[in-house]
Short mmCIF file of C-alpha atoms in Angstrom, two decimals:
data_model
loop_
_atom_site.label_atom_id
_atom_site.label_comp_id
_atom_site.label_asym_id
_atom_site.label_seq_id
_atom_site.Cartn_x
_atom_site.Cartn_y
_atom_site.Cartn_z
CA MET A 1 19.52 -23.79 8.99
CA GLU A 2 18.19 -26.38 6.59
CA PRO A 3 15.64 -28.43 8.46
CA ALA A 4 15.93 -32.18 8.54
CA ALA A 5 13.17 -34.61 7.71
CA PRO A 6 9.62 -33.57 8.44
CA SER A 7 9.37 -33.09 12.14
CA LEU A 8 5.65 -32.71 12.17
CA ARG A 9 2.92 -33.78 9.84
CA VAL A 10 -0.09 -31.56 9.81
CA LEU A 11 -3.31 -33.32 9.06
CA PRO A 12 -6.07 -31.36 7.38
CA SER A 13 -8.09 -31.15 10.55
CA GLU A 14 -5.18 -29.63 12.43
CA ARG A 15 -4.34 -26.99 9.87
CA GLY A 16 -5.13 -23.32 10.04
CA ALA A 17 -3.28 -20.30 11.29
CA PRO A 18 -2.77 -19.92 15.00
CA GLU A 19 -4.89 -17.22 16.63
CA PRO A 20 -2.98 -14.05 15.87
CA SER A 21 -2.38 -11.92 18.92
CA GLY A 22 -4.77 -8.98 18.98
CA TRP A 23 -2.89 -5.97 17.73
CA GLU A 24 -0.99 -7.87 15.08
CA ALA A 25 -4.16 -9.11 13.48
CA VAL A 26 -5.48 -5.56 13.47
CA TYR A 27 -2.22 -4.24 12.05
CA SER A 28 -2.00 -6.81 9.30
CA ALA A 29 -5.56 -6.21 8.19
CA THR A 30 -5.37 -2.43 8.20
CA VAL A 31 -1.85 -1.19 7.53
CA VAL A 32 -2.20 -1.18 3.74
CA PRO A 33 -5.63 0.49 3.59
CA VAL A 34 -4.65 3.08 6.21
CA TYR A 35 -1.43 3.86 4.32
CA ARG A 36 -3.30 4.25 1.04
CA TYR A 37 -5.87 6.44 2.70
CA VAL A 38 -3.12 8.67 4.06
CA TYR A 39 -1.13 8.63 0.83
CA ALA A 40 -4.14 9.79 -1.17
CA ARG A 41 -4.14 12.90 1.04
CA VAL A 42 -0.45 13.74 1.23
CA GLY A 43 0.81 12.40 -2.09
CA ASN A 44 4.34 11.52 -1.05
CA ARG A 45 6.01 8.59 0.62
CA PRO A 46 7.95 10.23 3.49
CA ASP A 47 4.86 11.97 4.82
CA ALA A 48 2.65 8.93 4.21
CA GLU A 49 5.04 6.71 6.19
CA ASP A 50 5.43 9.21 8.98
CA LEU A 51 1.71 9.82 9.36
CA THR A 52 0.78 6.14 9.07
CA THR A 53 3.25 5.46 11.86
CA GLN A 54 1.60 8.12 13.99
CA VAL A 55 -1.83 6.62 13.35
CA PHE A 56 -0.85 3.17 14.58
CA MET A 57 1.36 4.33 17.45
CA ARG A 58 -1.49 6.47 18.69
CA ALA A 59 -4.45 4.21 18.01
CA LEU A 60 -3.27 0.69 18.79
CA PRO A 61 -2.77 1.09 22.54
CA ARG A 62 -6.27 2.53 22.81
CA LEU A 63 -8.06 -0.09 20.79
CA ARG A 64 -10.43 -2.39 22.52
CA LEU A 65 -9.13 -5.59 20.99
CA GLY A 66 -11.83 -8.03 20.22
CA ALA A 67 -14.19 -5.22 19.26
CA PRO A 68 -16.06 -5.72 15.99
CA GLU A 69 -13.83 -5.21 12.96
CA GLU A 70 -15.89 -2.29 11.73
CA GLU A 71 -15.50 -0.49 15.01
CA ILE A 72 -11.73 -0.97 14.96
CA ARG A 73 -11.46 0.23 11.38
CA GLY A 74 -13.64 3.19 12.20
CA TYR A 75 -11.38 4.16 15.07
CA LEU A 76 -8.24 3.79 12.98
CA PHE A 77 -9.59 5.91 10.15
CA ALA A 78 -10.88 8.50 12.60
CA THR A 79 -7.38 8.65 14.04
CA ALA A 80 -6.00 8.97 10.52
CA ARG A 81 -8.24 11.94 9.85
CA THR A 82 -7.09 13.62 13.04
CA VAL A 83 -3.45 13.00 12.25
CA LEU A 84 -3.94 14.34 8.72
CA ALA A 85 -5.72 17.43 9.95
CA ASP A 86 -2.88 18.10 12.42
CA HIS A 87 -0.38 17.59 9.64
CA TRP A 88 -2.01 20.09 7.30
CA ARG A 89 -2.37 22.63 10.05
CA ASP A 90 1.19 22.26 11.33
CA ALA A 91 2.99 21.94 8.00
CA PHE A 92 1.02 24.32 5.80
CA ASP A 93 -1.01 26.37 8.17
CA ALA A 94 -4.08 24.98 6.45
CA PRO A 95 -6.87 25.05 8.99
CA VAL A 96 -9.04 22.02 9.46
CA ALA A 97 -12.06 23.98 8.31
CA ALA A 98 -10.49 24.17 4.86
CA LEU A 99 -10.51 20.38 4.56
CA PRO A 100 -14.18 19.57 4.25
CA GLU A 101 -13.86 16.71 1.82
CA ASP A 102 -12.66 14.28 4.45
CA LEU A 103 -16.18 14.07 5.73
CA ALA A 104 -17.38 13.39 2.22
CA TYR A 105 -15.17 10.44 1.69
CA ALA A 106 -15.11 9.11 5.19
CA PRO A 107 -13.53 5.79 6.15
CA PRO A 108 -13.46 3.50 3.13
CA PRO A 109 -15.34 0.24 3.55
CA PRO A 110 -13.10 -2.82 3.53
CA ALA A 111 -13.08 -3.50 -0.21
CA ASP A 112 -12.90 0.13 -1.25
CA GLU A 113 -9.48 1.52 -0.45
CA GLU A 114 -9.28 2.82 -3.99
CA ALA A 115 -11.96 5.44 -3.49
CA GLY A 116 -9.29 8.13 -3.40
CA VAL A 117 -7.79 6.97 -6.69
CA ARG A 118 -11.18 6.86 -8.35
CA ARG A 119 -11.98 10.33 -7.11
CA ALA A 120 -8.71 11.67 -8.50
CA GLY A 121 -9.55 10.03 -11.84
CA ALA A 122 -12.98 11.63 -11.80
CA ILE A 123 -11.43 15.04 -11.17
CA LEU A 124 -9.17 14.60 -14.20
CA GLU A 125 -12.05 13.59 -16.41
CA ARG A 126 -13.87 16.82 -15.72
CA LEU A 127 -11.00 19.06 -16.78
CA PRO A 128 -10.60 20.67 -20.19
CA GLU A 129 -8.51 18.54 -22.51
CA ARG A 130 -5.35 20.64 -22.38
CA TYR A 131 -5.33 20.82 -18.59
CA ARG A 132 -6.04 17.14 -18.25
CA ARG A 133 -3.25 16.26 -20.63
CA VAL A 134 -0.64 18.20 -18.67
CA LEU A 135 -1.72 16.74 -15.34
CA GLU A 136 -1.77 13.24 -16.79
CA LEU A 137 1.73 13.55 -18.15
CA ARG A 138 2.99 14.99 -14.90
CA PHE A 139 1.13 13.03 -12.24
CA LEU A 140 0.30 9.79 -14.00
CA ARG A 141 3.40 9.37 -16.14
CA GLY A 142 5.88 11.31 -14.04
CA TYR A 143 7.12 13.48 -16.94
CA SER A 144 9.31 16.45 -16.12
CA LEU A 145 8.14 19.89 -17.18
CA ARG A 146 10.58 19.74 -20.08
CA GLU A 147 9.28 16.35 -21.22
CA THR A 148 5.71 17.51 -20.81
CA GLY A 149 6.44 20.57 -22.92
CA ALA A 150 8.12 18.46 -25.59
CA ALA A 151 5.16 16.07 -25.72
CA LEU A 152 2.77 18.97 -26.24
CA GLY A 153 4.94 21.09 -28.48
CA ILE A 154 5.30 23.93 -25.98
CA THR A 155 8.08 25.22 -23.77
CA ALA A 156 8.75 23.94 -20.27
CA GLY A 157 7.80 27.36 -18.97
CA ASN A 158 4.46 27.16 -20.72
CA ALA A 159 3.90 23.69 -19.36
CA LYS A 160 4.46 25.07 -15.88
CA VAL A 161 1.94 27.85 -16.37
CA ILE A 162 -0.65 25.42 -17.71
CA GLN A 163 0.05 23.04 -14.85
CA HIS A 164 -0.65 25.78 -12.39
CA ARG A 165 -3.91 26.76 -14.05
CA ALA A 166 -4.88 23.13 -14.35
CA LEU A 167 -4.36 22.62 -10.63
CA ARG A 168 -6.46 25.64 -9.87
CA LYS A 169 -9.23 24.29 -12.05
CA ALA A 170 -8.85 20.85 -10.49
CA ALA A 171 -9.23 22.35 -7.04
CA GLU A 172 -12.49 23.99 -8.15
CA VAL A 173 -13.74 20.75 -9.62
CA ALA A 174 -12.77 18.85 -6.47
CA GLU A 175 -14.73 21.27 -4.35
CA GLU A 176 -17.86 20.73 -6.40
CA MET A 177 -17.67 16.96 -6.22
CA MET B 1 -8.54 33.64 -19.89
CA SER B 2 -7.85 37.15 -18.63
CA ASP B 3 -9.02 36.12 -15.19
CA GLU B 4 -6.31 33.47 -15.19
CA GLN B 5 -3.39 35.83 -15.12
CA ASP B 6 -0.66 34.37 -13.00
CA ARG B 7 -0.59 35.42 -9.43
CA PRO B 8 2.53 37.09 -8.10
CA ASP B 9 5.53 34.85 -8.41
CA GLN B 10 6.08 33.68 -4.88
CA PRO B 11 2.91 31.67 -4.21
CA ALA B 12 3.04 30.04 -7.64
CA ARG B 13 6.60 28.96 -7.05
CA ARG B 14 5.81 27.46 -3.68
CA VAL B 15 3.08 25.36 -5.23
CA ASP B 16 5.37 24.38 -8.11
CA ASP B 17 8.06 23.29 -5.66
CA TYR B 18 5.49 21.29 -3.76
CA VAL B 19 4.42 19.52 -6.96
CA GLU B 20 8.04 18.74 -7.85
CA ALA B 21 8.58 17.22 -4.41
CA LEU B 22 5.49 15.02 -4.78
CA LEU B 23 6.51 13.84 -8.22
CA HIS B 24 9.87 12.76 -6.83
CA ASP B 25 8.27 11.24 -3.75
CA ARG B 26 10.15 13.66 -1.55
CA GLN B 27 8.78 15.33 1.51
CA PRO B 28 7.60 18.80 0.42
CA ARG B 29 9.02 21.80 2.18
CA ARG B 30 6.69 23.24 4.79
CA PHE B 31 5.40 26.76 4.50
CA PRO B 32 2.41 28.76 5.75
CA ALA B 33 0.08 28.45 2.79
CA GLU B 34 -2.57 30.96 1.83
CA PRO B 35 -6.00 29.33 1.83
CA GLU B 36 -6.04 29.36 -1.96
CA GLU B 37 -2.62 27.72 -2.12
CA ALA B 38 -3.69 25.10 0.35
CA GLU B 39 -6.43 24.02 -2.04
CA LEU B 40 -3.88 23.51 -4.79
CA LEU B 41 -1.63 21.50 -2.48
CA ARG B 42 -4.54 19.31 -1.51
CA VAL B 43 -5.62 18.56 -5.03
CA ALA B 44 -2.02 17.97 -6.14
CA ALA B 45 -1.56 15.45 -3.31
CA GLU B 46 -4.76 13.78 -4.36
CA LEU B 47 -3.75 13.56 -8.01
CA ARG B 48 -0.42 12.04 -7.06
CA GLY B 49 -2.24 8.90 -5.93
CA LEU B 50 -3.23 8.29 -9.56
CA ARG B 51 0.09 6.82 -10.53
CA PRO B 52 -0.41 3.04 -10.46
CA GLY B 53 1.20 1.55 -7.41
CA ALA B 54 2.42 4.89 -6.05
CA ASP B 55 0.19 4.56 -3.02
CA LEU B 56 1.31 1.09 -1.98
CA PRO B 57 3.56 0.97 1.09
CA ARG B 58 7.09 -0.39 0.93
CA ARG B 59 7.47 -3.77 2.56
CA GLU B 60 10.41 -2.44 4.58
CA PHE B 61 8.12 0.17 6.01
CA ILE B 62 5.45 -2.37 6.96
CA ASP B 63 8.03 -4.58 8.66
CA ALA B 64 9.71 -1.70 10.47
CA LEU B 65 6.46 -0.33 11.78
CA ARG B 66 5.40 -3.77 12.96
CA ALA B 67 8.65 -4.09 14.89
CA ARG B 68 8.17 -0.64 16.36
CA LEU B 69 4.64 -1.48 17.45
CA ALA B 70 5.92 -4.70 18.97
CA ARG B 71 8.37 -2.71 21.06
CA GLN B 72 5.63 -0.33 22.10
CA ALA B 73 3.37 -3.23 23.03
CA GLY B 74 6.22 -4.85 24.94
CA GLU B 75 6.98 -1.70 26.92
CA ALA B 76 3.34 -1.18 27.77
CA GLY B 77 2.98 -4.72 28.97
CA GLY B 78 1.20 -5.47 25.73
CA GLY B 79 -1.60 -7.40 27.33
CA GLY B 80 0.79 -10.13 28.34
CA VAL B 81 2.21 -10.68 24.88
CA SER B 82 5.98 -10.86 24.96
CA ARG B 83 8.13 -9.36 22.29
CA ARG B 84 9.54 -12.71 21.50
CA ALA B 85 6.12 -14.17 21.02
CA LEU B 86 5.18 -11.30 18.78
CA LEU B 87 8.21 -11.59 16.60
CA ALA B 88 8.65 -15.31 16.51
CA GLY B 89 5.05 -16.34 16.46
CA GLY B 90 3.08 -17.36 13.45
CA ALA B 91 1.06 -14.20 13.82
CA ALA B 92 3.95 -12.16 12.48
CA ALA B 93 4.05 -14.33 9.41
CA ALA B 94 0.30 -14.07 9.08
CA ALA B 95 0.54 -10.31 9.22
CA ALA B 96 3.25 -10.32 6.59
CA LEU B 97 1.26 -12.65 4.41
CA ALA B 98 -1.87 -10.62 4.67
CA ALA B 99 0.09 -7.68 3.40
CA GLY B 100 1.80 -9.80 0.76
CA VAL B 101 5.19 -9.04 2.14
CA GLY B 102 7.89 -10.27 4.46
CA LEU B 103 7.93 -13.79 3.15
CA ASP B 104 11.70 -14.07 3.14
CA ARG B 105 11.91 -17.04 5.36
CA ALA B 106 9.42 -19.07 3.43
CA LEU B 107 10.80 -18.21 0.03
CA GLU B 108 12.94 -20.13 -2.34
CA GLY B 109 16.61 -19.28 -2.25
CA SER B 110 16.49 -18.07 1.31
CA ASN B 111 18.11 -21.20 2.76
CA ASP B 112 21.46 -19.61 3.30
CA ARG B 113 20.22 -16.25 4.35
CA PRO B 114 20.78 -15.30 7.96
CA GLN B 115 17.57 -15.61 9.87
CA VAL B 116 17.24 -11.90 10.40
CA ALA B 117 14.14 -10.05 9.41
CA ARG B 118 14.23 -6.50 8.13
CA GLY B 119 12.98 -3.78 10.37
CA GLY B 120 14.69 -4.81 13.55
CA ALA B 121 13.03 -8.14 14.28
CA LEU B 122 16.04 -10.16 15.26
CA GLU B 123 14.62 -13.34 16.68
CA PRO B 124 16.13 -16.39 15.04
CA ARG B 125 13.65 -18.74 13.54
CA ALA B 126 13.67 -22.36 12.73
CA ALA B 127 11.72 -23.81 9.88
CA ARG B 128 10.08 -27.13 9.36
CA TRP B 129 8.52 -29.07 6.55
CA VAL B 130 4.79 -29.46 6.62
CA ALA B 131 2.97 -31.99 4.49
CA VAL B 132 0.07 -30.25 2.80
CA ALA B 133 -1.16 -32.75 0.21
CA GLU B 134 -0.65 -36.14 -1.38
CA LEU B 135 0.86 -35.86 -4.84
CA ALA B 136 -1.59 -38.40 -6.21
CA ALA B 137 -4.50 -36.20 -5.17
CA LEU B 138 -3.35 -33.16 -7.14
CA PRO B 139 -4.81 -32.69 -10.62
CA ASP B 140 -2.14 -32.13 -13.26
CA GLY B 141 -1.85 -28.61 -14.66
CA ALA B 142 -4.20 -27.14 -12.08
CA ALA B 143 -3.76 -25.09 -8.92
CA THR B 144 -4.84 -26.51 -5.57
CA ARG B 145 -5.22 -24.31 -2.50
CA PHE B 146 -3.53 -25.17 0.77
CA SER B 147 -2.96 -23.59 4.17
CA ALA B 148 -0.05 -24.45 6.40
CA GLY B 149 0.26 -22.48 9.57
CA ALA B 150 0.31 -18.88 8.47
CA ILE B 151 1.10 -19.75 4.86
CA GLU B 152 -1.66 -19.50 2.29
CA GLY B 153 -0.64 -20.98 -1.03
CA PHE B 154 -1.37 -22.88 -4.20
CA LEU B 155 0.21 -26.09 -5.35
CA VAL B 156 0.64 -26.33 -9.10
CA ARG B 157 1.36 -29.81 -10.35
CA ARG B 158 3.19 -30.45 -13.60
CA GLY B 159 3.71 -34.16 -14.02
CA GLU B 160 5.67 -35.39 -11.03
CA ALA B 161 6.87 -31.90 -10.12
CA VAL B 162 4.97 -29.51 -7.89
CA ASP B 163 5.47 -25.79 -7.49
CA ALA B 164 4.15 -23.91 -4.49
CA ILE B 165 3.31 -20.24 -4.79
CA SER B 166 1.76 -17.73 -2.43
CA ALA B 167 -2.02 -17.34 -2.70
CA VAL B 168 -1.89 -13.75 -1.45
CA CYS B 169 -2.42 -11.13 -4.13
CA THR B 170 0.60 -8.81 -4.25
CA HIS B 171 -1.70 -5.87 -4.75
CA MET B 172 -3.82 -5.63 -1.60
CA GLY B 173 -3.34 -8.93 0.15
CA CYS B 174 -6.57 -10.63 -0.86
CA ILE B 175 -6.57 -14.40 -1.19
CA LEU B 176 -6.61 -15.44 -4.85
CA LYS B 177 -9.01 -17.96 -6.35
CA PHE B 178 -8.16 -20.54 -8.97
CA ASN B 179 -10.13 -20.00 -12.15
CA PRO B 180 -10.03 -23.41 -13.86
CA ALA B 181 -11.74 -22.23 -17.06
CA ALA B 182 -9.10 -19.59 -17.69
CA GLY B 183 -6.24 -21.51 -16.09
CA ARG B 184 -5.24 -18.58 -13.91
CA LEU B 185 -5.50 -17.16 -10.40
CA ASP B 186 -7.98 -14.33 -9.97
CA CYS B 187 -8.15 -11.75 -7.22
CA PRO B 188 -11.68 -11.26 -5.88
CA CYS B 189 -10.88 -7.72 -4.76
CA HIS B 190 -9.56 -5.73 -7.70
CA SER B 191 -9.58 -7.91 -10.81
CA ALA B 192 -5.87 -8.62 -10.77
CA SER B 193 -4.91 -12.04 -12.10
CA PHE B 194 -1.83 -14.22 -12.25
CA GLY B 195 -0.68 -17.14 -14.35
CA LEU B 196 -0.02 -20.48 -12.71
CA ASP B 197 3.67 -19.54 -12.81
CA GLY B 198 2.85 -16.65 -10.47
CA GLN B 199 3.43 -13.93 -13.07
CA PRO B 200 0.91 -11.06 -13.11
CA LEU B 201 -1.27 -11.02 -16.23
CA ASN B 202 -3.08 -7.74 -16.37
CA ARG B 203 -1.80 -5.07 -14.05
CA GLU B 204 1.60 -3.86 -14.97
CA TYR B 205 2.64 -2.68 -11.56
CA LEU B 206 1.93 -5.92 -9.73
CA THR B 207 4.85 -8.03 -8.68
CA ALA B 208 4.88 -11.79 -9.21
CA LEU B 209 3.54 -14.10 -6.54
CA PRO B 210 6.34 -15.27 -4.27
CA ARG B 211 7.38 -18.88 -4.70
CA LEU B 212 7.37 -21.05 -1.62
CA VAL B 213 9.92 -23.70 -0.82
CA SER B 214 8.43 -27.10 -1.47
CA ARG B 215 9.40 -30.68 -2.12
CA VAL B 216 7.85 -34.05 -2.77
CA SER B 217 8.77 -36.63 -0.17
CA ALA B 218 7.47 -40.18 -0.25
CA GLY B 219 4.39 -39.15 -2.20
CA SER B 220 3.67 -36.20 0.06
CA VAL B 221 3.96 -32.59 -1.00
CA GLU B 222 5.69 -30.59 1.71
CA VAL B 223 6.10 -26.87 2.20
CA ARG B 224 8.61 -25.20 4.44
CA VAL B 225 7.12 -22.96 7.07
CA ASP B 226 8.32 -21.14 10.12
CA ALA B 227 8.50 -23.31 13.17
#
């Protein structure tokens, strides 16, 4: 389908994207930040994709298109929080009351979708060296327990024990932040 | 450390299995977690987002969800927006561009590809050439911004040849700015930058900027865009 000679010349004054239809403009502007927001709270792709889908399927038909962008984002992230709370309750029996931090880090402003990543980094920084090292190798570098053990001169079993303690400590630190 | 004796085996193993699933990007097995376990699951999920790029959605996912939402909008009446208009319109391309994905039809080497988008959008599309600049007006060795329909790009002139590349950062979809002093394209959002060849300079997990199909015709620089 190679096009022939230019069929239309666009002069500078005529350029510019056509008005996107309502929901598509909303979707394009928010799908990545909503996904990242969800991912930072479930930590795996299948759940992140499933829950992001739920957020948009649920929220888009109810949006008042043409509302201020902040209002639309607010509604989407509120929906995301609801979907996440349902997920944790249904999948892990973790009651909503046990998830207080969502209020603390609220809907990210437009240029700040990385708040979750920064927070995770801050948690790591407050851990004792040995704990931090294990979590870095595992979560940041994707090392297996065996590789983690080899890097630290300990057994895989030991690495697993330290990982577990490190997570427990990280959970304490996270609660205090 | 005596207070850190391991708990009975079962809970520890469930958390370990959960961590393994996360690290392989698999869906963790569901189980009724004790409150204390739930805290560990939460913090593990949070830490998982640390891996650079791990929390960026797949383009296939973005396309598929858009198609699904288009169907939903179509079934609901969609405020008078037809499915065809949604899929074939420039808005779809704008959405893809904003997310830095789904550029297939505008990209080099896609001439022979069937005009079928991933994710179930099956509307055939035509393309056309759009003149975006006069060659003589482009400074040599520099990047010049242009917009053509839903396409946001840069033209990079080297002698009589011109390359066109996407101006949308492959990280978060922000529009890049040409930094003439450094001879590169900078992202205003997260300090990513790209060379004028579109290659990422400083963030290892970024992909290169997509190249756009362009040509010089009778002194005009033209870019191919969706009709």
